[in-house]
Amino acid sequence: MKKIFAMILALTMSFALVSCGGNSATSSGAGSADDGTLKLAEPGVLTMGTNATFPPYEFYEGDKIVGIDTDLSAAIAEKLGLELKVVDMEFGALIGAVQSGKIDMCLAGMTVDPERAKNVDFSDSYATGIQAVIVAEGSDITSVDDLNAKLEAGEDFLIGTQESTTGYIYSSSAPEDGGFGEEHVIAFSAGAAAVQALQQGKVDCVIIDIEPAKAFVEANEGLKLLDTEYVSEDYAIALPKDNAALQDAVNNALAELIEDGTVQKILDQYIKAD
Ligand code: ARG
C-alpha cells in the first residue's frame, strides 16, 4: 500500500516536473537523432554503466543483462538515435566511471544522494526505492525498532549490506544519524552475497532496496521481508557534470519517456503491484 502511494506521489511529481520543464524540452530538440555533436565514450554509442546484481533493475538472464534500467536505457538510446552498450562493473566504481567519461550515464537503481551529487549530476527521478530489512524466518528482529533496541541494549548483531550502497551508508552511520555504527555492519560485494551470509547465520539481517529484497526472498528458502521500512529514496540517472549537451539530451529523452507513459510501462512490466 505504502509503495503504491509512493509511486503515485513520484508519478505526480514527475508530471509536475515534466510540465514545468516543457519549454526546455522542446527548445533543445529532445527526441532528435544525435547529429554527432554529443561527446560520448564511443561515437554513435550510448554507454550505460550498471552493476547487474540488482533484480529487477539489472540482472543477468543467461549472459545478457536485462531489467528496468536496461530497458529504460534502450528507450533513451533509441530516442537519441544511438546504439546502446551496457557495461557491468562494481557498484562503487560507477560514479568514477561517469566522472571519467568511461561511461556516458549510470542507471543502477542509484539513489540520489548529496555526496554523490558532488561528483555527478542526477536526472529527474524515474523510480522510488525503499531500504528494506530481510531476516531469517523466526528471527527476533521484527522491525527497525528491534534493531534500535538491540543497539541500546548493547547486544551483538550484524547487518549485511552491499558495499557502497545507501543501505551500507545509512546503516553504518552513527546512531545519532539514524545508523547503527560501522561495527554492526558488513559490506558484501553484492546483495546476493549478503543474503547468502544471512542464510548461513553469519549476519542477523540484510538491509537492501525493497525490489531486490523481494526477489532475493522469493528465490531463497527461509527468508522473510520485514513489513517495516528503513529509509525511502529516489532513483535517478547519474550523468557527467562537465557534459551539458549529454545531460540535456538524456534529461529531455527521460522527460518524454515519463510523459508518454513508457517509464511506468517498464516499471509495471517488472514490478508487480502488491
Ligand atoms: N539504491 C541503492 C544505492 O543507490 C542501491 C543500489 C544498488 N544498485 C545496484 N545495481 N547494485 O546505493
PDB file of C-alpha atoms and ligand atoms in Angstrom:
ATOM      1  CA  MET A   1       0.000   0.000   0.000  1.00  0.00           C
ATOM      2  CA  LYS A   2       2.746   2.428   1.043  1.00  0.00           C
ATOM      3  CA  LYS A   3       4.589   1.589  -2.126  1.00  0.00           C
ATOM      4  CA  ILE A   4       1.597   2.339  -4.277  1.00  0.00           C
ATOM      5  CA  PHE A   5       1.257   5.663  -2.518  1.00  0.00           C
ATOM      6  CA  ALA A   6       4.956   6.404  -3.051  1.00  0.00           C
ATOM      7  CA  MET A   7       4.629   5.514  -6.712  1.00  0.00           C
ATOM      8  CA  ILE A   8       1.613   7.743  -7.167  1.00  0.00           C
ATOM      9  CA  LEU A   9       3.466  10.548  -5.437  1.00  0.00           C
ATOM     10  CA  ALA A  10       6.539  10.024  -7.618  1.00  0.00           C
ATOM     11  CA  LEU A  11       4.386   9.988 -10.732  1.00  0.00           C
ATOM     12  CA  THR A  12       2.559  13.146  -9.765  1.00  0.00           C
ATOM     13  CA  MET A  13       5.894  14.793  -9.080  1.00  0.00           C
ATOM     14  CA  SER A  14       7.297  13.601 -12.396  1.00  0.00           C
ATOM     15  CA  PHE A  15       4.331  15.013 -14.264  1.00  0.00           C
ATOM     16  CA  ALA A  16       4.709  18.274 -12.415  1.00  0.00           C
ATOM     17  CA  LEU A  17       8.374  18.363 -13.383  1.00  0.00           C
ATOM     18  CA  VAL A  18       7.590  17.478 -16.977  1.00  0.00           C
ATOM     19  CA  SER A  19       5.076  20.259 -17.230  1.00  0.00           C
ATOM     20  CA  CYS A  20       7.430  22.906 -15.822  1.00  0.00           C
ATOM     21  CA  GLY A  21      10.302  21.583 -17.892  1.00  0.00           C
ATOM     22  CA  GLY A  22       8.221  21.504 -21.076  1.00  0.00           C
ATOM     23  CA  ASN A  23       9.811  24.559 -22.655  1.00  0.00           C
ATOM     24  CA  SER A  24      13.378  23.471 -22.411  1.00  0.00           C
ATOM     25  CA  ALA A  25      12.402  20.022 -23.689  1.00  0.00           C
ATOM     26  CA  THR A  26      11.041  21.415 -26.932  1.00  0.00           C
ATOM     27  CA  SER A  27      13.608  24.166 -27.457  1.00  0.00           C
ATOM     28  CA  SER A  28      16.609  21.860 -27.241  1.00  0.00           C
ATOM     29  CA  GLY A  29      15.061  19.323 -29.563  1.00  0.00           C
ATOM     30  CA  ALA A  30      14.650  16.206 -27.446  1.00  0.00           C
ATOM     31  CA  GLY A  31      13.988  13.149 -29.490  1.00  0.00           C
ATOM     32  CA  SER A  32      16.102  14.181 -32.441  1.00  0.00           C
ATOM     33  CA  ALA A  33      18.842  11.832 -33.535  1.00  0.00           C
ATOM     34  CA  ASP A  34      22.342  12.649 -32.346  1.00  0.00           C
ATOM     35  CA  ASP A  35      23.923  14.791 -35.062  1.00  0.00           C
ATOM     36  CA  GLY A  36      27.421  13.964 -33.913  1.00  0.00           C
ATOM     37  CA  THR A  37      27.735  16.880 -31.510  1.00  0.00           C
ATOM     38  CA  LEU A  38      27.414  14.774 -28.379  1.00  0.00           C
ATOM     39  CA  LYS A  39      30.660  13.976 -26.616  1.00  0.00           C
ATOM     40  CA  LEU A  40      30.345  10.249 -25.913  1.00  0.00           C
ATOM     41  CA  ALA A  41      32.598   7.466 -24.642  1.00  0.00           C
ATOM     42  CA  GLU A  42      32.288   5.941 -28.144  1.00  0.00           C
ATOM     43  CA  PRO A  43      30.897   7.812 -31.140  1.00  0.00           C
ATOM     44  CA  GLY A  44      27.364   6.762 -32.039  1.00  0.00           C
ATOM     45  CA  VAL A  45      27.062   4.654 -28.904  1.00  0.00           C
ATOM     46  CA  LEU A  46      25.365   5.459 -25.596  1.00  0.00           C
ATOM     47  CA  THR A  47      27.457   3.631 -22.997  1.00  0.00           C
ATOM     48  CA  MET A  48      25.435   2.849 -19.880  1.00  0.00           C
ATOM     49  CA  GLY A  49      27.155   1.557 -16.762  1.00  0.00           C
ATOM     50  CA  THR A  50      25.453  -0.582 -14.162  1.00  0.00           C
ATOM     51  CA  ASN A  51      26.013  -3.262 -11.537  1.00  0.00           C
ATOM     52  CA  ALA A  52      23.946  -6.229 -12.623  1.00  0.00           C
ATOM     53  CA  THR A  53      23.340  -7.766  -9.197  1.00  0.00           C
ATOM     54  CA  PHE A  54      20.110  -5.957  -8.529  1.00  0.00           C
ATOM     55  CA  PRO A  55      16.896  -7.564  -9.770  1.00  0.00           C
ATOM     56  CA  PRO A  56      14.526  -6.347 -11.183  1.00  0.00           C
ATOM     57  CA  TYR A  57      16.554  -3.230 -12.097  1.00  0.00           C
ATOM     58  CA  GLU A  58      19.531  -5.097 -13.588  1.00  0.00           C
ATOM     59  CA  PHE A  59      20.311  -8.761 -13.534  1.00  0.00           C
ATOM     60  CA  TYR A  60      21.645 -11.489 -15.771  1.00  0.00           C
ATOM     61  CA  GLU A  61      19.351 -13.635 -17.830  1.00  0.00           C
ATOM     62  CA  GLY A  62      21.857 -16.117 -19.239  1.00  0.00           C
ATOM     63  CA  ASP A  63      24.721 -13.903 -20.363  1.00  0.00           C
ATOM     64  CA  LYS A  64      22.503 -10.924 -21.084  1.00  0.00           C
ATOM     65  CA  ILE A  65      21.873  -8.047 -18.687  1.00  0.00           C
ATOM     66  CA  VAL A  66      18.160  -7.262 -18.514  1.00  0.00           C
ATOM     67  CA  GLY A  67      15.823  -5.254 -16.277  1.00  0.00           C
ATOM     68  CA  ILE A  68      14.176  -1.897 -15.733  1.00  0.00           C
ATOM     69  CA  ASP A  69      17.388   0.099 -16.114  1.00  0.00           C
ATOM     70  CA  THR A  70      18.489  -1.606 -19.326  1.00  0.00           C
ATOM     71  CA  ASP A  71      15.007  -1.238 -20.865  1.00  0.00           C
ATOM     72  CA  LEU A  72      14.920   2.422 -19.903  1.00  0.00           C
ATOM     73  CA  SER A  73      18.448   2.930 -21.280  1.00  0.00           C
ATOM     74  CA  ALA A  74      17.426   1.253 -24.535  1.00  0.00           C
ATOM     75  CA  ALA A  75      14.446   3.607 -24.835  1.00  0.00           C
ATOM     76  CA  ILE A  76      16.704   6.629 -24.205  1.00  0.00           C
ATOM     77  CA  ALA A  77      19.288   5.414 -26.727  1.00  0.00           C
ATOM     78  CA  GLU A  78      16.560   4.895 -29.313  1.00  0.00           C
ATOM     79  CA  LYS A  79      15.260   8.434 -28.806  1.00  0.00           C
ATOM     80  CA  LEU A  80      18.758   9.803 -29.289  1.00  0.00           C
ATOM     81  CA  GLY A  81      19.435   7.679 -32.353  1.00  0.00           C
ATOM     82  CA  LEU A  82      22.326   5.924 -30.603  1.00  0.00           C
ATOM     83  CA  GLU A  83      23.275   2.305 -30.156  1.00  0.00           C
ATOM     84  CA  LEU A  84      23.166   1.135 -26.520  1.00  0.00           C
ATOM     85  CA  LYS A  85      26.125  -0.514 -24.855  1.00  0.00           C
ATOM     86  CA  VAL A  86      25.715  -1.858 -21.302  1.00  0.00           C
ATOM     87  CA  VAL A  87      28.833  -2.136 -19.145  1.00  0.00           C
ATOM     88  CA  ASP A  88      28.738  -4.113 -15.890  1.00  0.00           C
ATOM     89  CA  MET A  89      31.035  -3.055 -13.050  1.00  0.00           C
ATOM     90  CA  GLU A  90      31.305  -2.862  -9.262  1.00  0.00           C
ATOM     91  CA  PHE A  91      28.624  -0.597  -7.825  1.00  0.00           C
ATOM     92  CA  GLY A  92      31.304   1.500  -6.118  1.00  0.00           C
ATOM     93  CA  ALA A  93      33.084   2.143  -9.440  1.00  0.00           C
ATOM     94  CA  LEU A  94      30.089   3.668 -11.207  1.00  0.00           C
ATOM     95  CA  ILE A  95      30.363   7.291 -10.068  1.00  0.00           C
ATOM     96  CA  GLY A  96      34.061   7.429 -11.011  1.00  0.00           C
ATOM     97  CA  ALA A  97      33.292   5.876 -14.394  1.00  0.00           C
ATOM     98  CA  VAL A  98      30.718   8.607 -15.106  1.00  0.00           C
ATOM     99  CA  GLN A  99      33.177  11.278 -13.956  1.00  0.00           C
ATOM    100  CA  SER A 100      36.000   9.990 -16.134  1.00  0.00           C
ATOM    101  CA  GLY A 101      33.752   9.615 -19.189  1.00  0.00           C
ATOM    102  CA  LYS A 102      34.320   5.863 -19.365  1.00  0.00           C
ATOM    103  CA  ILE A 103      30.533   5.553 -19.357  1.00  0.00           C
ATOM    104  CA  ASP A 104      28.050   8.186 -20.548  1.00  0.00           C
ATOM    105  CA  MET A 105      25.480   7.522 -17.864  1.00  0.00           C
ATOM    106  CA  CYS A 106      24.781   5.212 -14.961  1.00  0.00           C
ATOM    107  CA  LEU A 107      21.456   3.524 -14.314  1.00  0.00           C
ATOM    108  CA  ALA A 108      21.800   1.169 -11.392  1.00  0.00           C
ATOM    109  CA  GLY A 109      18.798   1.735  -9.157  1.00  0.00           C
ATOM    110  CA  MET A 110      21.057   4.518  -7.927  1.00  0.00           C
ATOM    111  CA  THR A 111      19.719   6.722  -5.179  1.00  0.00           C
ATOM    112  CA  VAL A 112      20.019  10.470  -5.461  1.00  0.00           C
ATOM    113  CA  ASP A 113      22.427  11.354  -2.689  1.00  0.00           C
ATOM    114  CA  PRO A 114      24.071  14.703  -1.850  1.00  0.00           C
ATOM    115  CA  GLU A 115      27.558  13.167  -1.532  1.00  0.00           C
ATOM    116  CA  ARG A 116      27.270  11.546  -4.969  1.00  0.00           C
ATOM    117  CA  ALA A 117      25.852  14.797  -6.366  1.00  0.00           C
ATOM    118  CA  LYS A 118      29.211  16.441  -5.664  1.00  0.00           C
ATOM    119  CA  ASN A 119      30.708  14.263  -8.412  1.00  0.00           C
ATOM    120  CA  VAL A 120      27.860  13.592 -10.844  1.00  0.00           C
ATOM    121  CA  ASP A 121      24.614  15.307 -11.793  1.00  0.00           C
ATOM    122  CA  PHE A 122      21.347  13.436 -11.340  1.00  0.00           C
ATOM    123  CA  SER A 123      18.464  13.423 -13.783  1.00  0.00           C
ATOM    124  CA  ASP A 124      14.873  13.719 -12.612  1.00  0.00           C
ATOM    125  CA  SER A 125      13.876  10.673 -10.635  1.00  0.00           C
ATOM    126  CA  TYR A 126      12.375   7.772 -12.593  1.00  0.00           C
ATOM    127  CA  ALA A 127      11.528   5.464  -9.678  1.00  0.00           C
ATOM    128  CA  THR A 128      11.377   5.343  -5.908  1.00  0.00           C
ATOM    129  CA  GLY A 129      13.060   2.868  -3.633  1.00  0.00           C
ATOM    130  CA  ILE A 130      12.781   1.848  -0.010  1.00  0.00           C
ATOM    131  CA  GLN A 131      15.548   0.401   2.142  1.00  0.00           C
ATOM    132  CA  ALA A 132      14.005  -2.790   3.463  1.00  0.00           C
ATOM    133  CA  VAL A 133      15.086  -5.367   6.019  1.00  0.00           C
ATOM    134  CA  ILE A 134      15.372  -9.116   5.302  1.00  0.00           C
ATOM    135  CA  VAL A 135      15.659 -11.576   8.197  1.00  0.00           C
ATOM    136  CA  ALA A 136      15.683 -15.353   8.555  1.00  0.00           C
ATOM    137  CA  GLU A 137      12.263 -16.825   9.353  1.00  0.00           C
ATOM    138  CA  GLY A 138      11.801 -16.954  13.116  1.00  0.00           C
ATOM    139  CA  SER A 139      14.230 -14.102  13.765  1.00  0.00           C
ATOM    140  CA  ASP A 140      13.674 -11.998  16.878  1.00  0.00           C
ATOM    141  CA  ILE A 141      14.142  -8.927  14.681  1.00  0.00           C
ATOM    142  CA  THR A 142      10.665  -7.917  13.553  1.00  0.00           C
ATOM    143  CA  SER A 143      11.181  -4.218  12.878  1.00  0.00           C
ATOM    144  CA  VAL A 144      13.775  -1.476  12.594  1.00  0.00           C
ATOM    145  CA  ASP A 145      12.840  -0.594  16.183  1.00  0.00           C
ATOM    146  CA  ASP A 146      14.035  -4.033  17.286  1.00  0.00           C
ATOM    147  CA  LEU A 147      17.437  -3.219  15.774  1.00  0.00           C
ATOM    148  CA  ASN A 148      17.490   0.071  17.668  1.00  0.00           C
ATOM    149  CA  ALA A 149      16.553  -1.755  20.868  1.00  0.00           C
ATOM    150  CA  LYS A 150      19.438  -4.193  20.350  1.00  0.00           C
ATOM    151  CA  LEU A 151      21.783  -1.266  19.819  1.00  0.00           C
ATOM    152  CA  GLU A 152      20.618   0.424  23.007  1.00  0.00           C
ATOM    153  CA  ALA A 153      20.862  -2.786  24.990  1.00  0.00           C
ATOM    154  CA  GLY A 154      24.451  -3.199  23.779  1.00  0.00           C
ATOM    155  CA  GLU A 155      23.608  -6.559  22.180  1.00  0.00           C
ATOM    156  CA  ASP A 156      25.750  -8.057  19.434  1.00  0.00           C
ATOM    157  CA  PHE A 157      24.195  -8.030  15.998  1.00  0.00           C
ATOM    158  CA  LEU A 158      25.368  -7.727  12.409  1.00  0.00           C
ATOM    159  CA  ILE A 159      23.690  -6.183   9.389  1.00  0.00           C
ATOM    160  CA  GLY A 160      24.663  -7.314   5.882  1.00  0.00           C
ATOM    161  CA  THR A 161      24.631  -4.787   3.043  1.00  0.00           C
ATOM    162  CA  GLN A 162      26.045  -4.287  -0.462  1.00  0.00           C
ATOM    163  CA  GLU A 163      29.210  -2.175  -0.417  1.00  0.00           C
ATOM    164  CA  SER A 164      28.977   1.489  -1.436  1.00  0.00           C
ATOM    165  CA  THR A 165      25.172   1.441  -1.437  1.00  0.00           C
ATOM    166  CA  THR A 166      22.912   3.689   0.584  1.00  0.00           C
ATOM    167  CA  GLY A 167      21.921   0.603   2.581  1.00  0.00           C
ATOM    168  CA  TYR A 168      25.543   0.453   3.758  1.00  0.00           C
ATOM    169  CA  ILE A 169      25.953   4.216   4.082  1.00  0.00           C
ATOM    170  CA  TYR A 170      22.836   4.701   6.228  1.00  0.00           C
ATOM    171  CA  SER A 171      23.132   1.648   8.427  1.00  0.00           C
ATOM    172  CA  SER A 172      26.844   2.145   9.151  1.00  0.00           C
ATOM    173  CA  SER A 173      26.387   5.796  10.051  1.00  0.00           C
ATOM    174  CA  ALA A 174      26.453   6.829  13.708  1.00  0.00           C
ATOM    175  CA  PRO A 175      23.360   6.166  15.846  1.00  0.00           C
ATOM    176  CA  GLU A 176      22.738   9.920  16.143  1.00  0.00           C
ATOM    177  CA  ASP A 177      22.454   9.992  12.328  1.00  0.00           C
ATOM    178  CA  GLY A 178      19.947   7.141  12.206  1.00  0.00           C
ATOM    179  CA  GLY A 179      22.502   4.363  11.706  1.00  0.00           C
ATOM    180  CA  PHE A 180      23.809   1.538  13.863  1.00  0.00           C
ATOM    181  CA  GLY A 181      27.543   2.282  13.696  1.00  0.00           C
ATOM    182  CA  GLU A 182      30.175   0.643  11.478  1.00  0.00           C
ATOM    183  CA  GLU A 183      30.857  -2.160  13.955  1.00  0.00           C
ATOM    184  CA  HIS A 184      27.359  -3.529  13.312  1.00  0.00           C
ATOM    185  CA  VAL A 185      27.540  -3.540   9.507  1.00  0.00           C
ATOM    186  CA  ILE A 186      29.318  -5.736   6.965  1.00  0.00           C
ATOM    187  CA  ALA A 187      29.575  -4.768   3.293  1.00  0.00           C
ATOM    188  CA  PHE A 188      29.492  -7.532   0.669  1.00  0.00           C
ATOM    189  CA  SER A 189      30.361  -7.069  -2.991  1.00  0.00           C
ATOM    190  CA  ALA A 190      26.775  -7.912  -3.971  1.00  0.00           C
ATOM    191  CA  GLY A 191      23.390  -8.093  -2.294  1.00  0.00           C
ATOM    192  CA  ALA A 192      23.154 -11.801  -3.073  1.00  0.00           C
ATOM    193  CA  ALA A 193      26.317 -12.442  -1.045  1.00  0.00           C
ATOM    194  CA  ALA A 194      24.808 -10.596   1.921  1.00  0.00           C
ATOM    195  CA  VAL A 195      21.678 -12.740   1.577  1.00  0.00           C
ATOM    196  CA  GLN A 196      23.800 -15.885   1.482  1.00  0.00           C
ATOM    197  CA  ALA A 197      25.537 -14.773   4.690  1.00  0.00           C
ATOM    198  CA  LEU A 198      22.100 -14.322   6.243  1.00  0.00           C
ATOM    199  CA  GLN A 199      21.127 -17.853   5.270  1.00  0.00           C
ATOM    200  CA  GLN A 200      24.329 -19.114   6.831  1.00  0.00           C
ATOM    201  CA  GLY A 201      23.603 -17.221  10.049  1.00  0.00           C
ATOM    202  CA  LYS A 202      26.668 -15.001   9.612  1.00  0.00           C
ATOM    203  CA  VAL A 203      24.584 -11.821   9.739  1.00  0.00           C
ATOM    204  CA  ASP A 204      21.298 -11.158  11.544  1.00  0.00           C
ATOM    205  CA  CYS A 205      19.593  -9.199   8.788  1.00  0.00           C
ATOM    206  CA  VAL A 206      20.216  -7.623   5.396  1.00  0.00           C
ATOM    207  CA  ILE A 207      19.354  -4.026   4.565  1.00  0.00           C
ATOM    208  CA  ILE A 208      18.808  -3.542   0.861  1.00  0.00           C
ATOM    209  CA  ASP A 209      16.402  -1.869  -1.582  1.00  0.00           C
ATOM    210  CA  ILE A 210      12.926  -3.365  -1.477  1.00  0.00           C
ATOM    211  CA  GLU A 211      12.583  -4.718  -5.015  1.00  0.00           C
ATOM    212  CA  PRO A 212      15.825  -6.735  -4.957  1.00  0.00           C
ATOM    213  CA  ALA A 213      14.869  -7.717  -1.396  1.00  0.00           C
ATOM    214  CA  LYS A 214      11.613  -9.211  -2.679  1.00  0.00           C
ATOM    215  CA  ALA A 215      13.453 -11.018  -5.463  1.00  0.00           C
ATOM    216  CA  PHE A 216      16.011 -12.470  -3.018  1.00  0.00           C
ATOM    217  CA  VAL A 217      13.331 -13.587  -0.555  1.00  0.00           C
ATOM    218  CA  GLU A 218      11.412 -15.246  -3.368  1.00  0.00           C
ATOM    219  CA  ALA A 219      14.487 -17.025  -4.692  1.00  0.00           C
ATOM    220  CA  ASN A 220      15.787 -18.275  -1.327  1.00  0.00           C
ATOM    221  CA  GLU A 221      14.307 -20.549   1.318  1.00  0.00           C
ATOM    222  CA  GLY A 222      13.751 -19.480   4.903  1.00  0.00           C
ATOM    223  CA  LEU A 223      13.856 -15.716   4.496  1.00  0.00           C
ATOM    224  CA  LYS A 224      11.347 -13.050   5.353  1.00  0.00           C
ATOM    225  CA  LEU A 225      10.942  -9.421   4.316  1.00  0.00           C
ATOM    226  CA  LEU A 226      10.001  -7.227   7.270  1.00  0.00           C
ATOM    227  CA  ASP A 227       6.963  -5.065   6.886  1.00  0.00           C
ATOM    228  CA  THR A 228       8.900  -2.049   8.027  1.00  0.00           C
ATOM    229  CA  GLU A 229      10.831   0.459   6.025  1.00  0.00           C
ATOM    230  CA  TYR A 230      14.138   1.925   6.998  1.00  0.00           C
ATOM    231  CA  VAL A 231      14.527   4.819   4.520  1.00  0.00           C
ATOM    232  CA  SER A 232      12.740   5.775   1.292  1.00  0.00           C
ATOM    233  CA  GLU A 233      14.602   7.290  -1.619  1.00  0.00           C
ATOM    234  CA  ASP A 234      14.591   8.356  -5.292  1.00  0.00           C
ATOM    235  CA  TYR A 235      16.391   6.612  -8.125  1.00  0.00           C
ATOM    236  CA  ALA A 236      17.844   8.713 -10.932  1.00  0.00           C
ATOM    237  CA  ILE A 237      20.340   8.586 -13.787  1.00  0.00           C
ATOM    238  CA  ALA A 238      23.860   9.761 -12.935  1.00  0.00           C
ATOM    239  CA  LEU A 239      25.378  11.966 -15.639  1.00  0.00           C
ATOM    240  CA  PRO A 240      28.747  13.696 -16.072  1.00  0.00           C
ATOM    241  CA  LYS A 241      28.800  17.243 -14.711  1.00  0.00           C
ATOM    242  CA  ASP A 242      31.012  18.553 -17.499  1.00  0.00           C
ATOM    243  CA  ASN A 243      28.849  17.452 -20.434  1.00  0.00           C
ATOM    244  CA  ALA A 244      25.845  19.760 -20.671  1.00  0.00           C
ATOM    245  CA  ALA A 245      24.823  18.557 -24.149  1.00  0.00           C
ATOM    246  CA  LEU A 246      24.669  14.941 -22.996  1.00  0.00           C
ATOM    247  CA  GLN A 247      22.788  15.974 -19.851  1.00  0.00           C
ATOM    248  CA  ASP A 248      20.202  17.857 -21.902  1.00  0.00           C
ATOM    249  CA  ALA A 249      19.796  15.019 -24.379  1.00  0.00           C
ATOM    250  CA  VAL A 250      19.296  12.361 -21.689  1.00  0.00           C
ATOM    251  CA  ASN A 251      17.134  14.564 -19.446  1.00  0.00           C
ATOM    252  CA  ASN A 252      14.866  15.521 -22.344  1.00  0.00           C
ATOM    253  CA  ALA A 253      14.570  11.934 -23.543  1.00  0.00           C
ATOM    254  CA  LEU A 254      13.723  10.828 -19.979  1.00  0.00           C
ATOM    255  CA  ALA A 255      11.120  13.607 -19.588  1.00  0.00           C
ATOM    256  CA  GLU A 256       9.430  12.426 -22.799  1.00  0.00           C
ATOM    257  CA  LEU A 257       9.520   8.799 -21.687  1.00  0.00           C
ATOM    258  CA  ILE A 258       7.978   9.719 -18.338  1.00  0.00           C
ATOM    259  CA  GLU A 259       5.336  11.866 -20.015  1.00  0.00           C
ATOM    260  CA  ASP A 260       4.269   9.313 -22.609  1.00  0.00           C
ATOM    261  CA  GLY A 261       3.979   6.549 -20.011  1.00  0.00           C
ATOM    262  CA  THR A 262       6.935   4.468 -21.220  1.00  0.00           C
ATOM    263  CA  VAL A 263       8.719   4.623 -17.860  1.00  0.00           C
ATOM    264  CA  GLN A 264       5.609   3.478 -15.997  1.00  0.00           C
ATOM    265  CA  LYS A 265       5.097   0.690 -18.526  1.00  0.00           C
ATOM    266  CA  ILE A 266       8.651  -0.556 -17.999  1.00  0.00           C
ATOM    267  CA  LEU A 267       8.251  -0.400 -14.199  1.00  0.00           C
ATOM    268  CA  ASP A 268       4.925  -2.254 -14.334  1.00  0.00           C
ATOM    269  CA  GLN A 269       6.445  -4.944 -16.501  1.00  0.00           C
ATOM    270  CA  TYR A 270       8.986  -5.825 -13.810  1.00  0.00           C
ATOM    271  CA  ILE A 271       7.278  -4.786 -10.568  1.00  0.00           C
ATOM    272  CA  LYS A 272       4.002  -6.471  -9.740  1.00  0.00           C
ATOM    273  CA  ALA A 273       1.543  -4.395  -7.728  1.00  0.00           C
ATOM    274  CA  ASP A 274       1.146  -5.700  -4.175  1.00  0.00           C
TER     275      ASP A 274
HETATM  276  N1  ARG B   1      19.766   2.361  -4.191  1.00  0.00           N
HETATM  277  C1  ARG B   1      20.979   1.965  -3.575  1.00  0.00           C
HETATM  278  C2  ARG B   1      22.057   2.983  -3.805  1.00  0.00           C
HETATM  279  O1  ARG B   1      21.950   3.808  -4.660  1.00  0.00           O
HETATM  280  C3  ARG B   1      21.454   0.604  -4.049  1.00  0.00           C
HETATM  281  C4  ARG B   1      21.687   0.489  -5.495  1.00  0.00           C
HETATM  282  C5  ARG B   1      22.419  -0.786  -5.868  1.00  0.00           C
HETATM  283  N2  ARG B   1      22.368  -0.986  -7.271  1.00  0.00           N
HETATM  284  C6  ARG B   1      22.925  -1.999  -7.927  1.00  0.00           C
HETATM  285  N3  ARG B   1      22.757  -2.059  -9.207  1.00  0.00           N
HETATM  286  N4  ARG B   1      23.637  -2.898  -7.284  1.00  0.00           N
HETATM  287  O2  ARG B   1      23.058   2.988  -3.165  1.00  0.00           O
END
